[in-house]
């Protein structure tokens, strides 16, 4: 299994008219490497209110390690591991939602606000194989939160 068994990681948050867009971007940056670009798309809600969609795609291994290292602070990682059959879809995508307000404060916990979608490498590209790869990666994070995502046991 590769050190980072993901093809890419997408992160997305909505900045509603009642929210400060910069603060939402700062919350999103909690999970992003410094050089990551945030895409901005402005939409209009059902009642004519402004909704800004902020998103970023991380496709390189170092960037994905950064995201995983940030997620390593998640208190509920064991819960996520237990729910992997429901969190990984038939297209081998792992879904998490993390709390936007907590992320703004530099904390990491499950909750509403920021959607994390990680395309899991799996050969064959089937949900059970993707679940197993995600389980191995998240278990490493749970066992050794500092550096587990970037550590390759074959490098010693």
XYZ file of N, CA and C in Angstrom:
468
model
N 0.844 -1.178 0.000
C 0.000 0.000 0.000
C 0.888 1.239 0.000
N 0.563 2.243 -0.808
C 1.359 3.465 -0.829
C 1.270 4.196 0.499
N 2.251 5.039 0.778
C 2.259 5.804 2.012
C 1.007 6.661 2.135
N 0.621 7.308 1.053
C -0.596 8.124 1.026
C -1.524 7.493 -0.010
N -2.446 6.650 0.436
C -3.271 5.901 -0.521
C -4.477 6.675 -1.048
N -4.226 7.900 -1.482
C -5.289 8.719 -2.038
C -4.829 9.292 -3.374
N -5.766 9.414 -4.295
C -5.469 10.079 -5.561
C -5.498 11.593 -5.376
N -6.442 12.066 -4.555
C -6.564 13.494 -4.262
C -7.467 13.663 -3.050
N -7.439 14.856 -2.491
C -8.326 15.230 -1.390
C -8.971 16.559 -1.761
N -10.294 16.602 -1.707
C -11.050 17.838 -1.936
C -11.593 18.334 -0.610
N -11.496 19.636 -0.387
C -12.083 20.260 0.788
C -12.984 21.388 0.307
N -14.148 21.519 0.948
C -15.107 22.529 0.509
C -15.881 23.080 1.704
N -16.094 24.392 1.682
C -16.885 25.046 2.718
C -17.715 26.149 2.068
N -18.872 26.409 2.639
C -19.740 27.480 2.167
C -19.598 28.676 3.103
N -19.520 29.856 2.516
C -19.556 31.099 3.290
C -20.901 31.750 2.980
N -21.782 31.701 3.949
C -23.123 32.258 3.771
C -23.102 33.766 3.979
N -24.150 34.431 3.587
C -24.221 35.895 3.656
C -23.997 36.412 5.075
N -24.344 35.617 6.072
C -24.195 36.032 7.467
C -22.798 35.769 8.021
N -21.922 35.172 7.210
C -20.585 34.813 7.672
C -19.522 35.678 7.003
N -18.406 35.808 7.677
C -17.243 36.509 7.129
C -16.480 35.522 6.244
N -16.417 35.807 4.957
C -15.779 34.903 3.996
C -14.312 34.622 4.357
N -13.609 35.636 4.845
C -12.206 35.442 5.217
C -12.080 34.448 6.369
N -12.987 34.510 7.315
C -12.941 33.578 8.450
C -13.219 32.148 7.991
N -14.131 31.990 7.031
C -14.410 30.656 6.487
C -13.178 30.140 5.750
N -12.520 31.007 4.989
C -11.284 30.609 4.298
C -10.209 30.231 5.309
N -10.111 30.972 6.407
C -9.139 30.639 7.449
C -9.433 29.270 8.066
N -10.709 28.967 8.259
C -11.093 27.653 8.787
C -10.664 26.557 7.813
N -10.878 26.777 6.541
C -10.479 25.809 5.518
C -8.968 25.636 5.500
N -8.235 26.724 5.685
C -6.771 26.674 5.674
C -6.200 25.861 6.835
N -6.995 25.600 7.857
C -6.552 24.750 8.957
C -6.065 23.403 8.432
N -6.633 22.947 7.322
C -6.330 21.637 6.783
C -5.412 21.679 5.561
N -5.121 22.879 5.068
C -4.406 23.001 3.802
C -2.937 23.357 3.994
N -2.087 22.868 3.080
C -0.698 23.332 3.091
C -0.649 24.824 2.746
N 0.419 25.494 3.137
C 0.532 26.939 2.945
C 0.393 27.369 1.491
N 0.873 26.544 0.558
C 0.867 26.947 -0.847
C -0.421 26.558 -1.587
N -1.382 25.983 -0.884
C -2.630 25.552 -1.535
C -3.480 26.761 -1.915
N -4.042 26.699 -3.099
C -4.932 27.757 -3.559
C -6.373 27.390 -3.236
N -7.131 28.385 -2.824
C -8.551 28.184 -2.556
C -9.331 28.790 -3.720
N -10.161 27.965 -4.343
C -11.027 28.433 -5.418
C -12.276 29.055 -4.803
N -12.769 30.086 -5.460
C -13.935 30.813 -4.955
C -14.984 30.903 -6.062
N -16.201 30.459 -5.740
C -17.323 30.568 -6.677
C -18.479 31.203 -5.925
N -19.008 32.261 -6.496
C -20.123 32.960 -5.852
C -21.436 32.474 -6.457
N -22.368 32.127 -5.599
C -23.690 31.655 -6.008
C -24.757 32.473 -5.308
N -25.994 32.234 -5.726
C -27.133 32.890 -5.098
C -28.032 31.798 -4.523
N -28.409 31.960 -3.264
C -29.277 30.999 -2.612
C -30.720 31.117 -3.069
N -31.566 30.262 -2.561
C -32.982 30.202 -2.932
C -33.697 31.531 -2.711
N -33.314 32.232 -1.654
C -33.982 33.496 -1.325
C -33.185 34.707 -1.806
N -32.255 34.489 -2.726
C -31.483 35.589 -3.279
C -30.264 35.974 -2.468
N -29.986 35.245 -1.408
C -28.827 35.557 -0.583
C -27.544 35.037 -1.239
N -26.440 35.694 -0.929
C -25.146 35.331 -1.493
C -24.564 34.130 -0.750
N -24.088 33.148 -1.501
C -23.389 32.004 -0.941
C -22.091 31.850 -1.731
N -20.969 31.863 -1.027
C -19.677 31.688 -1.673
C -19.174 30.287 -1.342
N -18.821 29.542 -2.388
C -18.276 28.199 -2.211
C -16.763 28.317 -2.291
N -16.086 27.925 -1.217
C -14.630 27.920 -1.166
C -14.176 26.468 -1.210
N -13.252 26.163 -2.107
C -12.814 24.777 -2.238
C -11.346 24.706 -2.626
N -10.757 23.559 -2.342
C -9.365 23.302 -2.708
C -9.216 21.822 -3.001
N -8.392 21.519 -3.988
C -8.055 20.132 -4.307
C -6.562 19.958 -4.098
N -6.224 18.944 -3.329
C -4.824 18.613 -3.069
C -4.525 17.314 -3.805
N -3.538 17.359 -4.701
C -3.238 16.188 -5.526
C -1.829 15.646 -5.336
N -0.973 16.369 -4.624
C 0.379 15.849 -4.431
C 0.509 15.187 -3.064
N 1.448 14.250 -2.969
C 1.588 13.440 -1.753
C 1.893 14.297 -0.528
N 2.784 15.289 -0.660
C 3.116 16.127 0.493
C 1.897 16.907 0.979
N 1.116 17.413 0.048
C -0.093 18.135 0.422
C -1.102 17.237 1.109
N -1.252 16.022 0.585
C -2.198 15.089 1.218
C -1.705 14.680 2.605
N -0.388 14.542 2.781
C 0.157 14.254 4.114
C -0.184 15.388 5.073
N -0.110 16.619 4.581
C -0.448 17.773 5.411
C -1.908 17.686 5.879
N -2.811 17.379 4.956
C -4.227 17.234 5.301
C -4.396 16.114 6.320
N -3.758 14.968 6.085
C -3.870 13.842 7.012
C -3.294 14.180 8.379
N -2.172 14.896 8.411
C -1.594 15.300 9.693
C -2.561 16.201 10.460
N -3.263 17.090 9.742
C -4.258 17.942 10.401
C -5.413 17.096 10.928
N -5.850 16.123 10.140
C -6.952 15.251 10.569
C -6.534 14.309 11.692
N -5.233 14.119 11.885
C -4.750 13.254 12.964
C -5.172 13.784 14.333
N -5.456 15.084 14.426
C -5.902 15.673 15.690
C -7.369 15.381 15.991
N -8.049 14.712 15.078
C -9.458 14.381 15.244
C -9.645 13.423 16.415
N -10.434 13.836 17.401
C -10.684 12.993 18.576
C -11.486 11.747 18.220
N -12.321 11.844 17.196
C -13.230 10.760 16.845
C -12.693 9.857 15.735
N -11.367 9.735 15.604
C -10.827 8.940 14.500
C -11.272 7.476 14.611
N -11.407 6.963 15.817
C -11.880 5.578 15.987
C -13.320 5.443 15.490
N -14.124 6.446 15.749
C -15.516 6.448 15.249
C -15.529 6.429 13.725
N -14.674 7.239 13.108
C -14.597 7.281 11.648
C -14.182 5.911 11.117
N -13.211 5.287 11.752
C -12.761 3.949 11.331
C -13.918 2.959 11.421
N -14.687 3.023 12.496
C -15.831 2.125 12.665
C -16.918 2.361 11.614
N -17.005 3.586 11.088
C -18.055 3.946 10.133
C -17.588 3.917 8.677
N -16.407 3.372 8.410
C -15.849 3.442 7.052
C -16.734 2.802 5.992
N -17.432 1.716 6.327
C -18.316 1.092 5.333
C -19.383 2.081 4.843
N -19.791 3.000 5.715
C -20.778 4.011 5.340
C -20.131 5.279 4.783
N -18.880 5.523 5.117
C -18.202 6.758 4.712
C -17.477 6.638 3.374
N -17.264 5.421 2.884
C -16.625 5.215 1.581
C -17.705 4.733 0.620
N -17.860 5.459 -0.493
C -18.912 5.105 -1.444
C -18.411 4.115 -2.498
N -19.283 3.754 -3.420
C -18.944 2.781 -4.459
C -17.900 3.301 -5.442
N -17.656 4.614 -5.448
C -16.624 5.204 -6.299
C -15.298 5.363 -5.557
N -15.189 4.700 -4.409
C -13.961 4.705 -3.599
C -13.628 6.082 -3.023
N -14.637 6.891 -2.761
C -14.427 8.211 -2.157
C -14.806 8.153 -0.678
N -13.903 8.628 0.157
C -14.108 8.723 1.598
C -14.649 10.115 1.908
N -15.717 10.177 2.698
C -16.338 11.450 3.049
C -16.282 11.689 4.550
N -15.900 12.909 4.919
C -15.928 13.370 6.302
C -16.491 14.786 6.303
N -17.102 15.148 7.397
C -17.482 16.547 7.595
C -16.864 16.984 8.911
N -16.129 18.082 8.850
C -15.494 18.600 10.055
C -16.089 19.957 10.400
N -16.080 20.260 11.660
C -16.723 21.452 12.199
C -15.988 22.719 11.752
N -16.684 23.576 11.044
C -16.102 24.814 10.508
C -15.736 25.780 11.631
N -16.590 25.913 12.627
C -16.310 26.832 13.737
C -15.084 26.376 14.526
N -15.006 25.073 14.780
C -13.849 24.540 15.500
C -12.579 24.732 14.673
N -12.657 24.489 13.367
C -11.492 24.645 12.497
C -10.989 26.078 12.520
N -11.890 27.047 12.587
C -11.478 28.444 12.663
C -10.650 28.690 13.921
N -10.970 27.977 14.995
C -10.216 28.100 16.253
C -8.983 27.198 16.277
N -8.731 26.481 15.166
C -7.564 25.602 15.096
C -7.807 24.221 15.667
N -9.061 23.901 15.966
C -9.419 22.591 16.512
C -9.952 21.710 15.388
N -9.850 20.388 15.575
C -10.326 19.447 14.561
C -11.316 18.497 15.217
N -12.569 18.577 14.749
C -13.571 17.624 15.233
C -14.646 17.460 14.166
N -15.326 16.331 14.234
C -16.411 16.075 13.295
C -17.532 17.071 13.540
N -18.208 17.438 12.470
C -19.321 18.364 12.604
C -19.611 19.028 11.279
N -20.532 19.951 11.282
C -20.948 20.595 10.020
C -19.983 21.691 9.585
N -19.928 21.901 8.284
C -19.237 23.075 7.784
C -18.205 22.841 6.708
N -17.310 21.898 6.900
C -16.270 21.629 5.906
C -16.399 20.176 5.474
N -16.560 19.981 4.179
C -16.645 18.633 3.626
C -15.270 18.225 3.125
N -14.840 17.050 3.546
C -13.579 16.470 3.093
C -13.934 15.236 2.278
N -13.458 15.209 1.047
C -13.680 14.059 0.163
C -12.318 13.604 -0.329
N -11.963 12.369 -0.020
C -10.671 11.820 -0.431
C -10.909 10.624 -1.337
N -10.358 10.679 -2.519
C -10.464 9.562 -3.464
C -9.407 8.533 -3.068
N -9.873 7.376 -2.591
C -8.986 6.348 -2.058
C -8.447 5.485 -3.195
N -7.133 5.260 -3.188
C -6.552 4.324 -4.149
C -6.971 2.924 -3.752
N -7.438 2.163 -4.709
C -7.851 0.783 -4.440
C -7.720 -0.017 -5.727
N -7.071 -1.142 -5.606
C -6.880 -2.028 -6.759
C -7.302 -3.425 -6.341
N -8.400 -3.942 -6.870
C -9.290 -3.328 -7.849
C -10.070 -2.167 -7.223
N -10.552 -1.275 -8.059
C -11.262 -0.077 -7.598
C -12.670 -0.449 -7.140
N -12.723 -1.075 -5.995
C -13.989 -1.510 -5.404
C -14.068 -0.978 -3.979
N -15.274 -0.764 -3.512
C -15.499 -0.192 -2.192
C -14.805 -0.973 -1.071
N -14.865 -2.316 -1.036
C -14.201 -3.027 0.067
C -12.684 -2.796 0.108
N -12.044 -2.743 -1.039
C -10.603 -2.494 -1.074
C -10.301 -1.068 -0.616
N -11.144 -0.116 -1.007
C -10.959 1.272 -0.590
C -11.158 1.414 0.920
N -12.141 0.726 1.464
C -12.378 0.755 2.911
C -11.148 0.239 3.644
N -10.573 -0.855 3.167
C -9.395 -1.435 3.828
C -8.205 -0.474 3.775
N -7.971 0.164 2.619
C -6.867 1.121 2.513
C -7.089 2.318 3.434
N -8.311 2.817 3.474
C -8.626 3.939 4.359
C -8.479 3.514 5.818
N -8.903 2.298 6.146
C -8.786 1.791 7.520
C -7.318 1.736 7.949
N -6.460 1.235 7.081
C -5.033 1.150 7.412
C -4.444 2.537 7.655
N -4.769 3.476 6.799
C -4.229 4.833 6.932
C -4.740 5.507 8.197
N -6.039 5.443 8.433
C -6.608 6.083 9.620
C -6.154 5.396 10.906
N -5.948 4.090 10.858
C -5.435 3.382 12.035
C -4.021 3.840 12.362
N -3.202 4.073 11.339
C -1.851 4.603 11.580
C -1.944 5.972 12.235
N -2.901 6.797 11.775
C -3.076 8.111 12.382
C -3.479 7.986 13.845
N -4.372 7.044 14.125
C -4.851 6.855 15.494
C -3.729 6.349 16.401
N -2.871 5.483 15.859
C -1.788 4.900 16.650
C -0.635 5.865 16.873
N -0.327 6.674 15.859
C 0.817 7.582 15.919
C 0.456 8.878 15.212
N -0.298 9.771 15.886
C -0.811 10.958 15.218
C 0.264 11.890 14.664
N 1.416 11.947 15.260
C 2.456 12.856 14.780
C 3.330 12.122 13.775
N 3.216 12.535 12.531
C 4.090 11.988 11.500
C 3.648 10.684 10.900
N 2.539 10.102 11.343
C 2.126 8.803 10.827
C 1.759 8.870 9.363
N 1.174 9.955 8.944
C 0.768 10.057 7.547
C 1.960 10.176 6.620
N 3.036 10.763 7.114
C 4.192 10.963 6.265
C 5.237 9.898 6.430
N 5.124 9.090 7.446
C 6.143 8.078 7.696
C 5.924 6.863 6.817
N 6.978 6.413 6.223
C 6.927 5.208 5.410
C 7.769 4.164 6.122
N 7.153 3.080 6.619
C 7.903 2.102 7.397
C 9.040 1.473 6.604
N 8.996 1.543 5.280
C 10.056 0.980 4.467
C 11.259 1.897 4.359
N 11.135 3.140 4.889
C 12.229 4.109 4.799
C 13.267 3.947 5.902
N 13.038 3.069 6.860
C 13.970 2.938 7.976
C 15.153 2.087 7.649
